[in-house]
Amino acid sequence: MKMRSVLLGTVFAAAGALGSASAAEVAVTCDTVGQAHDLCVKAVQEWEAKTGHTAKIVSVPQSATERLALYQQILGSGSNDIDVFQIDVIWPGILGSHLLDLKPYSKGVENEHFKPIIENNTYKGKLVAMPFYTDAGLMFYRKDLLEKYGKSVPTTWEELTATAKDVQAKERAAGNDKMWGFVYQAKAYEGLTCDAIEWIDSFGGGDIVNAEGDITVNNPKAAEALTLAASWVGDIAPEGVLNYMEEDARGVFQSGNSVFMRNWPYAWSLGQGADSPIKGKIGVTAVPKGGADGKASGALGGWQMAVSKYSKDPEAAASLALWLTSKEQQKNNAIEGSYNPTITALYDDKDVLAANPFMGDLKATFTNAVARPSRATGANYNKVSNAFYNAVHNVISGKSEADASLAKLEKDLKRIKRKAW
Ligand code: GLC
């Protein structure tokens, strides 16, 4: 009798341990830019150990444009192949209808995150994604080279252009024939939309489509910005920049071959890494203004964790999304990978600020970042961005004059908009 009850007890305990939810297997996308993949793998393993569930990691393309195409293919067919998606700040309006409301799982933790990001991630009243990290375009520069040639940190694009040209020439004359002045993202993809909205907005040329949904991009300030950007290619930037994404720019800068680099915060921890040739030589500042009356405009970026509506195990998937975006993970990602947290309190965390002084120093860059028009254009945003980066690419690759390209872009955007976005 006694024996039997012990046995029964064991059976019940085992069933309880596996939980109301028995061990699940979910699939999660992991980013492949910089250190993101390694950090993701580690976090997923921790979650597996904590919960007894397992997760299959799906590596996704570096290009946000390609990543979206992949996600649209999977979600558009209602497939349950992937449960947890890392999604861009500009995608809730595009993918929202395929994503699960995380509110029933979040226990109010969203209140610890920046409110505008939570609003951004709210689609038709549902919290379709938890913020993972936020991003803003930054200007990285070689402190040592500016000092060597007695240059100050440029605050306008015109100054940056002149300094880049001068230092590039002097370094080449001193024997570094691989030296360039400035590298950035100018391939025809989402990254160029980010770089170019910075150029245009910093000149006072607006943000392509304003908050009311009006198409504003065809204006003389935008043309001025693009004309200046076109002058860089082949002069202070290699021709190859027309095919650069984030990691291409970082490769050139981090190997010591560029004076300036426009990139996202993640580039800081890598540039400061033990094996980096430019460790200790990097400065970080705001993206320059367009002329003395312009403003410094870093593009707003960032990533979230979302759960597919088609997931067979929404509870396990939501638990993973919440773990990946938790304070513990965000603190680790900030210290190890210089990813900007979305949890307000982490900006008062000594360890986070010690690892990333720019997160405290450049607060204005993060709070005043220029958003791409994804809210105003909703599900059409990808078409808008596509038309925009192609129009910009035509100008900077010398195929078209800025005025003509912007006039054509305006027509294309009107066609995409029709009566309303
Ligand atoms: C960064 C940003 C993201 C943006 C992408 C473009 O990953 O966080 O918002 O779309 O760069 O390349």
mmCIF file of N, CA, C and O in Angstrom, residues 14-26 47 51-54 312-317:
data_model
loop_
_atom_site.group_PDB
_atom_site.id
_atom_site.type_symbol
_atom_site.label_atom_id
_atom_site.label_comp_id
_atom_site.label_asym_id
_atom_site.label_seq_id
_atom_site.Cartn_x
_atom_site.Cartn_y
_atom_site.Cartn_z
ATOM 1 N N ALA A 14 6.387 13.831 -11.611
ATOM 2 C CA ALA A 14 7.031 13.928 -12.923
ATOM 3 C C ALA A 14 6.125 14.672 -13.901
ATOM 4 O O ALA A 14 6.571 15.571 -14.625
ATOM 5 N N ALA A 15 4.835 14.338 -13.847
ATOM 6 C CA ALA A 15 3.902 15.013 -14.765
ATOM 7 C C ALA A 15 3.874 16.502 -14.451
ATOM 8 O O ALA A 15 3.874 17.336 -15.354
ATOM 9 N N GLY A 16 3.936 16.814 -13.148
ATOM 10 C CA GLY A 16 3.909 18.225 -12.737
ATOM 11 C C GLY A 16 5.142 18.963 -13.218
ATOM 12 O O GLY A 16 5.066 20.094 -13.672
ATOM 13 N N ALA A 17 6.320 18.281 -13.144
ATOM 14 C CA ALA A 17 7.579 18.936 -13.517
ATOM 15 C C ALA A 17 7.563 19.299 -14.998
ATOM 16 O O ALA A 17 8.009 20.368 -15.390
ATOM 17 N N LEU A 18 7.027 18.404 -15.802
ATOM 18 C CA LEU A 18 6.979 18.721 -17.234
ATOM 19 C C LEU A 18 6.002 19.867 -17.463
ATOM 20 O O LEU A 18 6.023 20.534 -18.471
ATOM 21 N N GLY A 19 5.184 20.021 -16.443
ATOM 22 C CA GLY A 19 4.407 21.250 -16.436
ATOM 23 C C GLY A 19 3.078 21.071 -17.102
ATOM 24 O O GLY A 19 2.850 20.107 -17.830
ATOM 25 N N SER A 20 2.248 22.044 -16.823
ATOM 26 C CA SER A 20 0.984 22.082 -17.521
ATOM 27 C C SER A 20 1.335 22.082 -18.996
ATOM 28 O O SER A 20 0.681 21.488 -19.832
ATOM 29 N N ALA A 21 2.458 22.743 -19.308
ATOM 30 C CA ALA A 21 2.951 22.686 -20.674
ATOM 31 C C ALA A 21 4.038 21.620 -20.701
ATOM 32 O O ALA A 21 5.031 21.757 -19.995
ATOM 33 N N SER A 22 3.857 20.587 -21.495
ATOM 34 C CA SER A 22 4.945 19.622 -21.605
ATOM 35 C C SER A 22 6.003 20.248 -22.505
ATOM 36 O O SER A 22 5.736 21.230 -23.197
ATOM 37 N N ALA A 23 7.199 19.661 -22.489
ATOM 38 C CA ALA A 23 8.323 20.281 -23.195
ATOM 39 C C ALA A 23 7.980 20.544 -24.658
ATOM 40 O O ALA A 23 7.530 19.662 -25.372
ATOM 41 N N ALA A 24 8.200 21.770 -25.056
ATOM 42 C CA ALA A 24 7.856 22.159 -26.424
ATOM 43 C C ALA A 24 9.126 22.419 -27.220
ATOM 44 O O ALA A 24 10.188 22.685 -26.650
ATOM 45 N N GLU A 25 8.993 22.356 -28.541
ATOM 46 C CA GLU A 25 10.101 22.804 -29.388
ATOM 47 C C GLU A 25 9.600 23.956 -30.239
ATOM 48 O O GLU A 25 8.567 23.837 -30.904
ATOM 49 N N VAL A 26 10.312 25.058 -30.165
ATOM 50 C CA VAL A 26 9.911 26.199 -30.989
ATOM 51 C C VAL A 26 11.095 26.588 -31.885
ATOM 52 O O VAL A 26 12.231 26.195 -31.624
ATOM 53 N N TRP A 47 17.409 29.887 -21.776
ATOM 54 C CA TRP A 47 15.947 29.675 -21.717
ATOM 55 C C TRP A 47 15.616 28.186 -21.738
ATOM 56 O O TRP A 47 14.754 27.720 -20.987
ATOM 57 N N THR A 51 13.556 26.333 -18.737
ATOM 58 C CA THR A 51 12.170 25.911 -18.973
ATOM 59 C C THR A 51 12.021 24.443 -19.359
ATOM 60 O O THR A 51 10.914 23.914 -19.302
ATOM 61 N N GLY A 52 13.091 23.805 -19.782
ATOM 62 C CA GLY A 52 12.982 22.425 -20.261
ATOM 63 C C GLY A 52 12.483 22.348 -21.704
ATOM 64 O O GLY A 52 12.418 21.274 -22.294
ATOM 65 N N HIS A 53 12.161 23.491 -22.295
ATOM 66 C CA HIS A 53 11.774 23.503 -23.718
ATOM 67 C C HIS A 53 13.042 23.526 -24.571
ATOM 68 O O HIS A 53 14.133 23.795 -24.073
ATOM 69 N N THR A 54 12.870 23.295 -25.863
ATOM 70 C CA THR A 54 14.025 23.456 -26.748
ATOM 71 C C THR A 54 13.667 24.442 -27.854
ATOM 72 O O THR A 54 12.485 24.627 -28.174
ATOM 73 N N LYS A 312 2.340 26.642 -33.016
ATOM 74 C CA LYS A 312 1.597 25.542 -32.397
ATOM 75 C C LYS A 312 1.734 25.612 -30.882
ATOM 76 O O LYS A 312 0.999 24.967 -30.160
ATOM 77 N N ASP A 313 2.748 26.363 -30.406
ATOM 78 C CA ASP A 313 2.944 26.452 -28.971
ATOM 79 C C ASP A 313 3.132 27.899 -28.531
ATOM 80 O O ASP A 313 4.228 28.316 -28.139
ATOM 81 N N PRO A 314 2.056 28.680 -28.617
ATOM 82 C CA PRO A 314 2.178 30.108 -28.348
ATOM 83 C C PRO A 314 2.709 30.414 -26.954
ATOM 84 O O PRO A 314 3.450 31.380 -26.775
ATOM 85 N N GLU A 315 2.380 29.561 -25.998
ATOM 86 C CA GLU A 315 2.822 29.845 -24.632
ATOM 87 C C GLU A 315 4.342 29.764 -24.520
ATOM 88 O O GLU A 315 4.987 30.658 -23.964
ATOM 89 N N ALA A 316 4.922 28.690 -25.063
ATOM 90 C CA ALA A 316 6.383 28.534 -25.023
ATOM 91 C C ALA A 316 7.037 29.632 -25.864
ATOM 92 O O ALA A 316 8.051 30.224 -25.469
ATOM 93 N N ALA A 317 6.444 29.932 -27.016
ATOM 94 C CA ALA A 317 7.028 30.956 -27.895
ATOM 95 C C ALA A 317 7.011 32.323 -27.206
ATOM 96 O O ALA A 317 8.007 33.062 -27.231
#
